[in-house]
PDB file of C-alpha atoms (C1' of nucleotides) in Angstrom:
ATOM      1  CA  UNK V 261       0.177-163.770-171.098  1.00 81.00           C
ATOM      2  CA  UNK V 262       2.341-162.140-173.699  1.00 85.00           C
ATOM      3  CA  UNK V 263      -0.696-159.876-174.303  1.00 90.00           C
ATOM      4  CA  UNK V 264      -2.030-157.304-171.706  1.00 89.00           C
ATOM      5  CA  UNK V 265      -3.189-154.484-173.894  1.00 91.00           C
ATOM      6  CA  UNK V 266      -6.315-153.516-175.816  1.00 94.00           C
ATOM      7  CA  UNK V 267      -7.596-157.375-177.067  1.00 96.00           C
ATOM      8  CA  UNK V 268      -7.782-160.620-175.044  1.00 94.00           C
ATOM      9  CA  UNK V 269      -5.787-163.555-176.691  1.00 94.00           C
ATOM     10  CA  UNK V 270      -5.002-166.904-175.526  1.00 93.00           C
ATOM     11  CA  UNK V 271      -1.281-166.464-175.834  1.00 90.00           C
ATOM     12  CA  UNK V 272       1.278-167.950-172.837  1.00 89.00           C
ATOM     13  CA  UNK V 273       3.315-165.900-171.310  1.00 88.00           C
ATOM     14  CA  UNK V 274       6.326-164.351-172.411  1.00 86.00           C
ATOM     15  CA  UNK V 275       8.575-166.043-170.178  1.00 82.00           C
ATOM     16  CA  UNK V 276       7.857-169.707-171.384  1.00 81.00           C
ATOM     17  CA  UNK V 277       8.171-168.520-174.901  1.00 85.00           C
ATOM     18  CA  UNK V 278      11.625-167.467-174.140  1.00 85.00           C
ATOM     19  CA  UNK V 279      12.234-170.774-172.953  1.00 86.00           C
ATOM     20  CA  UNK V 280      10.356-172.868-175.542  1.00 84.00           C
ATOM     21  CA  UNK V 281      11.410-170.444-178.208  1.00 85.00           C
ATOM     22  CA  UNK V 282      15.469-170.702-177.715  1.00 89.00           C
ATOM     23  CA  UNK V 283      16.757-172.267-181.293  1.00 92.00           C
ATOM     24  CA  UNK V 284      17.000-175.687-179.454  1.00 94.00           C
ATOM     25  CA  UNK V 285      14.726-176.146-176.732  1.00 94.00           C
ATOM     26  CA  UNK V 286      12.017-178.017-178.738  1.00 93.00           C
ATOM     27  CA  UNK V 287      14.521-180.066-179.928  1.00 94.00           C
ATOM     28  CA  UNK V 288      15.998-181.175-176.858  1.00 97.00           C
ATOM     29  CA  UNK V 289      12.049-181.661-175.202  1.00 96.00           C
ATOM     30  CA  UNK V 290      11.185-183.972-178.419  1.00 96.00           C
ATOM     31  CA  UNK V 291      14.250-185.922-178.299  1.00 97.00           C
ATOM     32  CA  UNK V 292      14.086-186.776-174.750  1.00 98.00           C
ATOM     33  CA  UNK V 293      10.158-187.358-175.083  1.00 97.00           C
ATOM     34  CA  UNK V 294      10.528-189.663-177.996  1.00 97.00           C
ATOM     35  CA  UNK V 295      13.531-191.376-176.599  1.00 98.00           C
ATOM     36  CA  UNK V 296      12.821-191.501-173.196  1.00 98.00           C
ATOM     37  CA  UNK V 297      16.680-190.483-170.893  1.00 98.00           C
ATOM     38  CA  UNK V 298      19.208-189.584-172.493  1.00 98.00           C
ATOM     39  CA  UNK V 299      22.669-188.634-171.909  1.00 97.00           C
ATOM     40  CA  UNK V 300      24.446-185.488-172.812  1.00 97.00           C
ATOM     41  CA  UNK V 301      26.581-186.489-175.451  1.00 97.00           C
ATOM     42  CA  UNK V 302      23.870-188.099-177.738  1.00 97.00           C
ATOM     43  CA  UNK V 303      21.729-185.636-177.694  1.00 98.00           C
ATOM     44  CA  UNK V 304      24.791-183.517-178.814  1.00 97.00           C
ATOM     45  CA  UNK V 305      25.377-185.680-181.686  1.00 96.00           C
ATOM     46  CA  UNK V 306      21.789-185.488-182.707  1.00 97.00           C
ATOM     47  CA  UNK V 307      22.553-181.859-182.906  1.00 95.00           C
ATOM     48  CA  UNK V 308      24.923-181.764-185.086  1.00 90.00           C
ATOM     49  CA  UNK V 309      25.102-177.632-185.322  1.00 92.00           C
ATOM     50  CA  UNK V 310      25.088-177.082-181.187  1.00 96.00           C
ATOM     51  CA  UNK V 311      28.261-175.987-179.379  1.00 97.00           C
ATOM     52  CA  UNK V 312      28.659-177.312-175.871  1.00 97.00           C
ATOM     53  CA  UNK V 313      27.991-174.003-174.611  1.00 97.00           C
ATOM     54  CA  UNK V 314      24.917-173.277-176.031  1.00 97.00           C
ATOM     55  CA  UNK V 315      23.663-177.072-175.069  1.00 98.00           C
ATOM     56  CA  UNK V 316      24.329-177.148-171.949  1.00 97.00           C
ATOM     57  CA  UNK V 317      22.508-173.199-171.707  1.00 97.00           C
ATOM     58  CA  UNK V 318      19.463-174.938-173.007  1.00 97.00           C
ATOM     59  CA  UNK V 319      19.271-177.802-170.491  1.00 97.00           C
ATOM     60  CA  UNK V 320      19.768-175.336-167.714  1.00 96.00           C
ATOM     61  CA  UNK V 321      16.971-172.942-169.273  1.00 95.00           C
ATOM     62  CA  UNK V 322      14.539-176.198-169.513  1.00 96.00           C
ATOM     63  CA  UNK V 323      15.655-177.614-165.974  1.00 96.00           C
ATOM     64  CA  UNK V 324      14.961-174.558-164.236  1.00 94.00           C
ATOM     65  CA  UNK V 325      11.656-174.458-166.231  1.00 93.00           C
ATOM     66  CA  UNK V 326      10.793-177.488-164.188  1.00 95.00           C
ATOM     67  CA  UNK V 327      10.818-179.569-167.597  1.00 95.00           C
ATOM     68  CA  UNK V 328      14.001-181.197-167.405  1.00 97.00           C
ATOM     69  CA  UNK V 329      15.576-183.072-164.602  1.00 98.00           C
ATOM     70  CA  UNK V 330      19.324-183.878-164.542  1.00 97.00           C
ATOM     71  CA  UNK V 331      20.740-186.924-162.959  1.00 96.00           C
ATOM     72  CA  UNK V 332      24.038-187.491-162.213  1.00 93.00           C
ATOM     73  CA  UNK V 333      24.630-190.755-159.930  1.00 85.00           C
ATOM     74  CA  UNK V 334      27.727-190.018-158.460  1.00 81.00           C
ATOM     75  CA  UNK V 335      29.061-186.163-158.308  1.00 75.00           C
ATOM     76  CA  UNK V 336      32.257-186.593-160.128  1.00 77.00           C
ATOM     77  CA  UNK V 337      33.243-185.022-162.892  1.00 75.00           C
ATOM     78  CA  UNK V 338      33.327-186.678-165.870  1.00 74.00           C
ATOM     79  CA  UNK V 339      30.628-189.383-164.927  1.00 86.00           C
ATOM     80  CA  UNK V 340      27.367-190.037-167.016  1.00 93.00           C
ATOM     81  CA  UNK V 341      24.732-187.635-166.480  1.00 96.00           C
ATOM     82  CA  UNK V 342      21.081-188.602-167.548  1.00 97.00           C
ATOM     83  CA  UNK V 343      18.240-186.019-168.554  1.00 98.00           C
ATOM     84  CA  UNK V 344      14.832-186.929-168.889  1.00 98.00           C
ATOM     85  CA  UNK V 345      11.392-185.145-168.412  1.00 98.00           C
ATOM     86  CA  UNK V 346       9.353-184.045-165.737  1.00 97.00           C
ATOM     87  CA  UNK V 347       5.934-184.800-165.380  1.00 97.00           C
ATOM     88  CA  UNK V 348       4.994-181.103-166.669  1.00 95.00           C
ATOM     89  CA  UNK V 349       8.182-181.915-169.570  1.00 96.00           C
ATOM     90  CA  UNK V 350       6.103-184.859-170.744  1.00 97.00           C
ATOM     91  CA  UNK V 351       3.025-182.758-170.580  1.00 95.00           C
ATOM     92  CA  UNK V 352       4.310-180.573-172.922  1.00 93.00           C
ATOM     93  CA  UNK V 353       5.939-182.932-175.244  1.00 95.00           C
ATOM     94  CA  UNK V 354       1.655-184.190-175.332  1.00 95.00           C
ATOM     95  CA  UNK V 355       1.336-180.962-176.536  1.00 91.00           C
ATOM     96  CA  UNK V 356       3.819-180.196-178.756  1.00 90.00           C
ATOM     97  CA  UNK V 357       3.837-183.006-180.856  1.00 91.00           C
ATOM     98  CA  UNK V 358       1.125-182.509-183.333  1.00 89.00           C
ATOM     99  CA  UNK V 359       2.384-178.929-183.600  1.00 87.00           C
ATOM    100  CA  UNK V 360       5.637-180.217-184.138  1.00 88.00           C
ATOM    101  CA  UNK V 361       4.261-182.935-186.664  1.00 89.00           C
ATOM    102  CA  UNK V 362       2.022-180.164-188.189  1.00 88.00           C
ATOM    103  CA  UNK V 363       5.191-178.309-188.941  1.00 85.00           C
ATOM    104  CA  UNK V 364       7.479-181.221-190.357  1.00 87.00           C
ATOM    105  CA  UNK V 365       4.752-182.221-193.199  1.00 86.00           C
ATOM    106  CA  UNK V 366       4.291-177.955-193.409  1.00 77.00           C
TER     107      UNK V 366
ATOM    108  CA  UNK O  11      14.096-181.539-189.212  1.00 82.00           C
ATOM    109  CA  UNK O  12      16.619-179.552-186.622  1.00 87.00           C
ATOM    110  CA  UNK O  13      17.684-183.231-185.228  1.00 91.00           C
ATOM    111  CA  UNK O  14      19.453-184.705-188.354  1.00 90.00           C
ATOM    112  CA  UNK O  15      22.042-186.591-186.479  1.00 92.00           C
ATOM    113  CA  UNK O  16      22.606-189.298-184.427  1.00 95.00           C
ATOM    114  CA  UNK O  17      19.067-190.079-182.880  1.00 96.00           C
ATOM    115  CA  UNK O  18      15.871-189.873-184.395  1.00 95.00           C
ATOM    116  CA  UNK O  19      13.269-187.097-183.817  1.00 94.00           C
ATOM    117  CA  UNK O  20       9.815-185.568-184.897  1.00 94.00           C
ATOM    118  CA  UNK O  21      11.398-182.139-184.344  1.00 91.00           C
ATOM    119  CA  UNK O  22      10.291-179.611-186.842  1.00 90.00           C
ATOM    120  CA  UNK O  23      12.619-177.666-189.091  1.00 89.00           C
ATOM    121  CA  UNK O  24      14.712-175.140-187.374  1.00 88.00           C
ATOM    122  CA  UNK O  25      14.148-172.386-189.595  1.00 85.00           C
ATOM    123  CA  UNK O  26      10.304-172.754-188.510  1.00 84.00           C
ATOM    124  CA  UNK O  27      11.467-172.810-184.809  1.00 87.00           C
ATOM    125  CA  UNK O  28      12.997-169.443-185.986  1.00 88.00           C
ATOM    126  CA  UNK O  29       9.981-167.850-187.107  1.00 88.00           C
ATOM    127  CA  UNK O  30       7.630-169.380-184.301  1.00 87.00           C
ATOM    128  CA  UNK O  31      10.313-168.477-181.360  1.00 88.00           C
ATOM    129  CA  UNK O  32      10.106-164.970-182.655  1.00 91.00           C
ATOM    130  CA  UNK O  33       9.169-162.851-179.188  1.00 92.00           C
ATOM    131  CA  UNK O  34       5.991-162.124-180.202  1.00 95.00           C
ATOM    132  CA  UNK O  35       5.383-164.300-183.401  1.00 95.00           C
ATOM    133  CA  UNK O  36       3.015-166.628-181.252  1.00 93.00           C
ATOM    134  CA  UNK O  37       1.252-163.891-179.774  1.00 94.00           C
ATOM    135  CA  UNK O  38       0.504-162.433-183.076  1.00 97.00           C
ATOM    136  CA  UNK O  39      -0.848-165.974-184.746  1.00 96.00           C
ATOM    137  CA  UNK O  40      -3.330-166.321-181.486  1.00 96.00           C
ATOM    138  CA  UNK O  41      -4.460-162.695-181.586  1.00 97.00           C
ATOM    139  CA  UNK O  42      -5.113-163.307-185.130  1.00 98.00           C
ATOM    140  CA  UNK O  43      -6.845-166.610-184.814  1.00 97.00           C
ATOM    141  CA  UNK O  44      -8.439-165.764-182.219  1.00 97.00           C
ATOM    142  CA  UNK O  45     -10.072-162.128-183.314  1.00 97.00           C
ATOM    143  CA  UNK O  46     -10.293-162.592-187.117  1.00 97.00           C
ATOM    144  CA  UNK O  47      -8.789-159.539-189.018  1.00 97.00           C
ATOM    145  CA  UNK O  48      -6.611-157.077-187.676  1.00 97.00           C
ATOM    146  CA  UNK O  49      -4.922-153.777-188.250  1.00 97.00           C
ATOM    147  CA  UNK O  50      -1.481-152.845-187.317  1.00 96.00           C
ATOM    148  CA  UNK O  51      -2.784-150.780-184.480  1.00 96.00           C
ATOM    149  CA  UNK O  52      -5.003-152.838-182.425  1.00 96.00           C
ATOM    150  CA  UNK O  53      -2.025-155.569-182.431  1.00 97.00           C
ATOM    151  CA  UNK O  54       0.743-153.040-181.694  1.00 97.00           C
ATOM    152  CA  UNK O  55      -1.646-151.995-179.024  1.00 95.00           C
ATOM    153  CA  UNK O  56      -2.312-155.690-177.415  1.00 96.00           C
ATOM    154  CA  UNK O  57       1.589-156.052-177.656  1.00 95.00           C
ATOM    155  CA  UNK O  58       2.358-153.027-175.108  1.00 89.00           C
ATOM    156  CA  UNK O  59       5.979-153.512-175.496  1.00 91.00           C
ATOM    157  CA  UNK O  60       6.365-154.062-178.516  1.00 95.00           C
ATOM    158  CA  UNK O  61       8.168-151.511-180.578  1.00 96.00           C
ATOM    159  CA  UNK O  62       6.895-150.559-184.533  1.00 96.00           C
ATOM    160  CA  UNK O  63      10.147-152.032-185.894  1.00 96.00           C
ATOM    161  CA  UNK O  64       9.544-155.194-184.051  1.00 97.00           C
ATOM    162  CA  UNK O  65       6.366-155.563-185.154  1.00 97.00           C
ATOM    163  CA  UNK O  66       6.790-155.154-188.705  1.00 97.00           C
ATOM    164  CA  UNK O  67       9.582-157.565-188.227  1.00 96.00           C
ATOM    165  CA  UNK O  68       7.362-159.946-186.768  1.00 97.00           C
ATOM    166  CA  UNK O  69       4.674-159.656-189.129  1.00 97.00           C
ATOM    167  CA  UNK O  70       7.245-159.723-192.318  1.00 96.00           C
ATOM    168  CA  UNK O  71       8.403-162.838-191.473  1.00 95.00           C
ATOM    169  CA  UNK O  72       5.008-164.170-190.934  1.00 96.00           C
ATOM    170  CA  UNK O  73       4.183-163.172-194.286  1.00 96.00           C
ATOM    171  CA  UNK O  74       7.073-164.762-195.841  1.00 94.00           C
ATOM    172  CA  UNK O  75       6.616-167.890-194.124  1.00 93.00           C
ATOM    173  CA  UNK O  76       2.888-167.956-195.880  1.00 94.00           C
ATOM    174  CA  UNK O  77       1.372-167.506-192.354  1.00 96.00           C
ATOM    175  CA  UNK O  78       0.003-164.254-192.747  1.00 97.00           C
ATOM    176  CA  UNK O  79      -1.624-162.080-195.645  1.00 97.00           C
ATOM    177  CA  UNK O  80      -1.035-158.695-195.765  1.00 96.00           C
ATOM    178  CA  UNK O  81      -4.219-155.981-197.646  1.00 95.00           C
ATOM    179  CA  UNK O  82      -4.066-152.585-198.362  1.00 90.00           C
ATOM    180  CA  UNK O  83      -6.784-151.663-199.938  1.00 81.00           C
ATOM    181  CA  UNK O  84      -5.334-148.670-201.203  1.00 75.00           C
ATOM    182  CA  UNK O  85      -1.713-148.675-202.242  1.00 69.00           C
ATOM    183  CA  UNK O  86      -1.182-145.070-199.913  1.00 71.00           C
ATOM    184  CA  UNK O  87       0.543-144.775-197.188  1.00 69.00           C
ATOM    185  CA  UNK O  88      -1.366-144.422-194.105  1.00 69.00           C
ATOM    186  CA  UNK O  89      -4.026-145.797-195.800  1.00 81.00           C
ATOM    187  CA  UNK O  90      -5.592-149.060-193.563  1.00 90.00           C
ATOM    188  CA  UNK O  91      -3.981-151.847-193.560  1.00 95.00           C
ATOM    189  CA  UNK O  92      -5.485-155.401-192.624  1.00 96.00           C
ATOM    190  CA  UNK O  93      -3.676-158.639-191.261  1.00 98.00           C
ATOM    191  CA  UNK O  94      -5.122-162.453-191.543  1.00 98.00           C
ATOM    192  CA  UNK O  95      -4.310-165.597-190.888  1.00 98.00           C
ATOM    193  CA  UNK O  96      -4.039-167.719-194.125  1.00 97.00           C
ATOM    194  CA  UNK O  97      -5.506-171.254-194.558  1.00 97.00           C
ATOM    195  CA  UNK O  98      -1.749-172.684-193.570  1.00 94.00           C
ATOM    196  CA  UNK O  99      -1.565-169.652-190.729  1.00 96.00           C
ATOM    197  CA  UNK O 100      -5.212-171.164-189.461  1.00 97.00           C
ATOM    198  CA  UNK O 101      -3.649-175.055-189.754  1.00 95.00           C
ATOM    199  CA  UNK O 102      -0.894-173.548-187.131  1.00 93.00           C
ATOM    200  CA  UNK O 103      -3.158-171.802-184.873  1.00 95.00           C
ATOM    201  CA  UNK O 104      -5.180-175.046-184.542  1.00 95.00           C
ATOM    202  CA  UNK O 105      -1.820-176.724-183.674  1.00 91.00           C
ATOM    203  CA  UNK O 106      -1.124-173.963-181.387  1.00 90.00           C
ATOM    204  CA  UNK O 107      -3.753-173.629-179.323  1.00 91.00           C
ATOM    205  CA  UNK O 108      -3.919-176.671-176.981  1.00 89.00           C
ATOM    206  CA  UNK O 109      -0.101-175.989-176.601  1.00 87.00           C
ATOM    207  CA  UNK O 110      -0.641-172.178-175.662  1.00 87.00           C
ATOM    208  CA  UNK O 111      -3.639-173.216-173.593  1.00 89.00           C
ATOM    209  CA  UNK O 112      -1.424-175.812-171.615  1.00 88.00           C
ATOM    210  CA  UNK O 113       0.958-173.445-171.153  1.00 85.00           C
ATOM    211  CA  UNK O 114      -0.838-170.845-169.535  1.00 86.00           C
ATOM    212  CA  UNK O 115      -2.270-172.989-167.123  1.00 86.00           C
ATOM    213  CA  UNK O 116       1.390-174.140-166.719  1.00 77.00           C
TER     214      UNK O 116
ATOM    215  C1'  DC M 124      -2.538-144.571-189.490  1.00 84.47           C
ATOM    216  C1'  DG M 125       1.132-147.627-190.570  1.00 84.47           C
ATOM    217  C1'  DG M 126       5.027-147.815-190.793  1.00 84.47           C
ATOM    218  C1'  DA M 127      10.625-146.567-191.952  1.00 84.47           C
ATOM    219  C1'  DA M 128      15.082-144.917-190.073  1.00 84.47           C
ATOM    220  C1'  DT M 129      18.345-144.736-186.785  1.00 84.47           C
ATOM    221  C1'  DC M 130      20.738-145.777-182.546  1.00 84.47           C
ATOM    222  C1'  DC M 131      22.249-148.797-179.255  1.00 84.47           C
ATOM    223  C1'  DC M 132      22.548-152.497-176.142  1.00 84.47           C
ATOM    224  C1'  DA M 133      21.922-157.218-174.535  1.00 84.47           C
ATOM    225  C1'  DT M 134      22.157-161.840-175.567  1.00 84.47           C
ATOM    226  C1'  DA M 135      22.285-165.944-178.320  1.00 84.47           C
ATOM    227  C1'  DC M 136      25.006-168.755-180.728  1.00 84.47           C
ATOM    228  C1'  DG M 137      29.032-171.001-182.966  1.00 84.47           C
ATOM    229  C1'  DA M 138      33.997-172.284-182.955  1.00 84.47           C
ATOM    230  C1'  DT M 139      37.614-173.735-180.533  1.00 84.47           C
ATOM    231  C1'  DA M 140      40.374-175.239-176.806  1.00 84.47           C
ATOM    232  C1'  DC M 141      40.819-177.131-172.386  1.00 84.47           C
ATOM    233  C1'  DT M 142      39.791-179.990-168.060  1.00 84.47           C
ATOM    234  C1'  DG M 143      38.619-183.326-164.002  1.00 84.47           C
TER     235       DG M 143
ATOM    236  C1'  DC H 171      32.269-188.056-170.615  1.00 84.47           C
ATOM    237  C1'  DA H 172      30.290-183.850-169.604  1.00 84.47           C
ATOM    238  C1'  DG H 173      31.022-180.108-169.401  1.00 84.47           C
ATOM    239  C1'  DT H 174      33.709-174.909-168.658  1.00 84.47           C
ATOM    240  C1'  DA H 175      36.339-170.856-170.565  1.00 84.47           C
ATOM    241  C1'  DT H 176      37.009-167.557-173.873  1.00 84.47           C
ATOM    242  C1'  DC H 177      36.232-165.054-177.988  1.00 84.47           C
ATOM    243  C1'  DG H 178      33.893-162.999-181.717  1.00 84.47           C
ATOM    244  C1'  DT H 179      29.927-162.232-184.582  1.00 84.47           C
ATOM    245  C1'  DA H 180      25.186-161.778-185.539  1.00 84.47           C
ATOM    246  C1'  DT H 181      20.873-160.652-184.474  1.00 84.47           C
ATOM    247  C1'  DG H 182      17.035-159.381-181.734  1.00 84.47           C
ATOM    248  C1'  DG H 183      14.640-156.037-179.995  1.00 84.47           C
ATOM    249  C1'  DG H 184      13.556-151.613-177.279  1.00 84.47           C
ATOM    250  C1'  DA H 185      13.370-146.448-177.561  1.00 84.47           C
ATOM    251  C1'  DT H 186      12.843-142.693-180.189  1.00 84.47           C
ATOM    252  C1'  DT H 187      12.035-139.816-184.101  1.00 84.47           C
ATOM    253  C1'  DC H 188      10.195-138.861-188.398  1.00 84.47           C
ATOM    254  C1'  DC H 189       7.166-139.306-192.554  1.00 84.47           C
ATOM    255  C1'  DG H 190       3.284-139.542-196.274  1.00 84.47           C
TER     256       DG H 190
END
DNA sequence: CGGAATCCCATACGATACTG
DNA sequence: CAGTATCGTATGGGATTCCG
């Protein structure tokens, strides 16, 4: 937990918050959780403001999370590549929706 | 909404993502929701590595957001200073805590 | 006690261009 | 199509020191 000293909290650990607080990881997990797999450049387009870069740094962050899995049928270059979530990815899309709906109408 | 493009999404707003990724802006809101009231202190001191700057960072931007009020009773410095949640701070931690709860077990 | 001031570094992110 | 490469800026955040 992201707390260790004097008072007890309930807070996660620093380490996911890293990963679930980078500008678009949320994004990303309630795009693919609403939409079900996706491909890289639509979720691109739904985010208007990301570069490439800084996309493709956020799948890696979420895949290595265990969150995201990235499929890519045949290893060329150039060929579709699918994301979806994992089990614990869809687990925390349960989770982070009402927040996420709290927030919206907030 | 932080998705305003091509697909459809119950992502929040990103400049709430902002304040919520925050390092420690999470960790704050469940120490707060969690214990009631707090002073600068016992927060700085749950947050060992957490420097003063940071935390007045963090709590400033809380406050602005409406999350947290800041009293001073007396309008002197070094005089005690108290920290709450407000009603709309509250609304989040509810939001937040099956999420955080998930996430440590995760 | 509750900060403010300063310094400094790491990294996050965007823009753009290029590629298999 | 799905990235990678490169560059530059902004900001985040830790450490430290000082102050009323």
């Amino acid at each position: 937990m992201c707390c260790d000293g004097e008072l007890e909290c309930p807070c996660p650990p620093v380490g996911l918050i890293d990963v679930v607080g980078k500008k678009w990881a949320m994004c990303v997990v309630t795009l693919l959780g609403y939409h079900g797999t996706l491909r890289f450049g639509p979720i691109q387009r739904s985010l208007p403001r990301v570069s490439p870069a800084t996309l493709t740094a956020t799948l890696r962050a979420l895949e290595k999370a265990k969150l995201v899995v990235r499929t890519a049928k045949e290893p060329v270059r150039g060929a579709p590549v699918s994301y979806d979530l994992t089990a614990r990815g869809k687990a925390l899309y349960g989770n982070l929706l009402p927040l996420a709906e709290w927030l919206r109408s907030a």
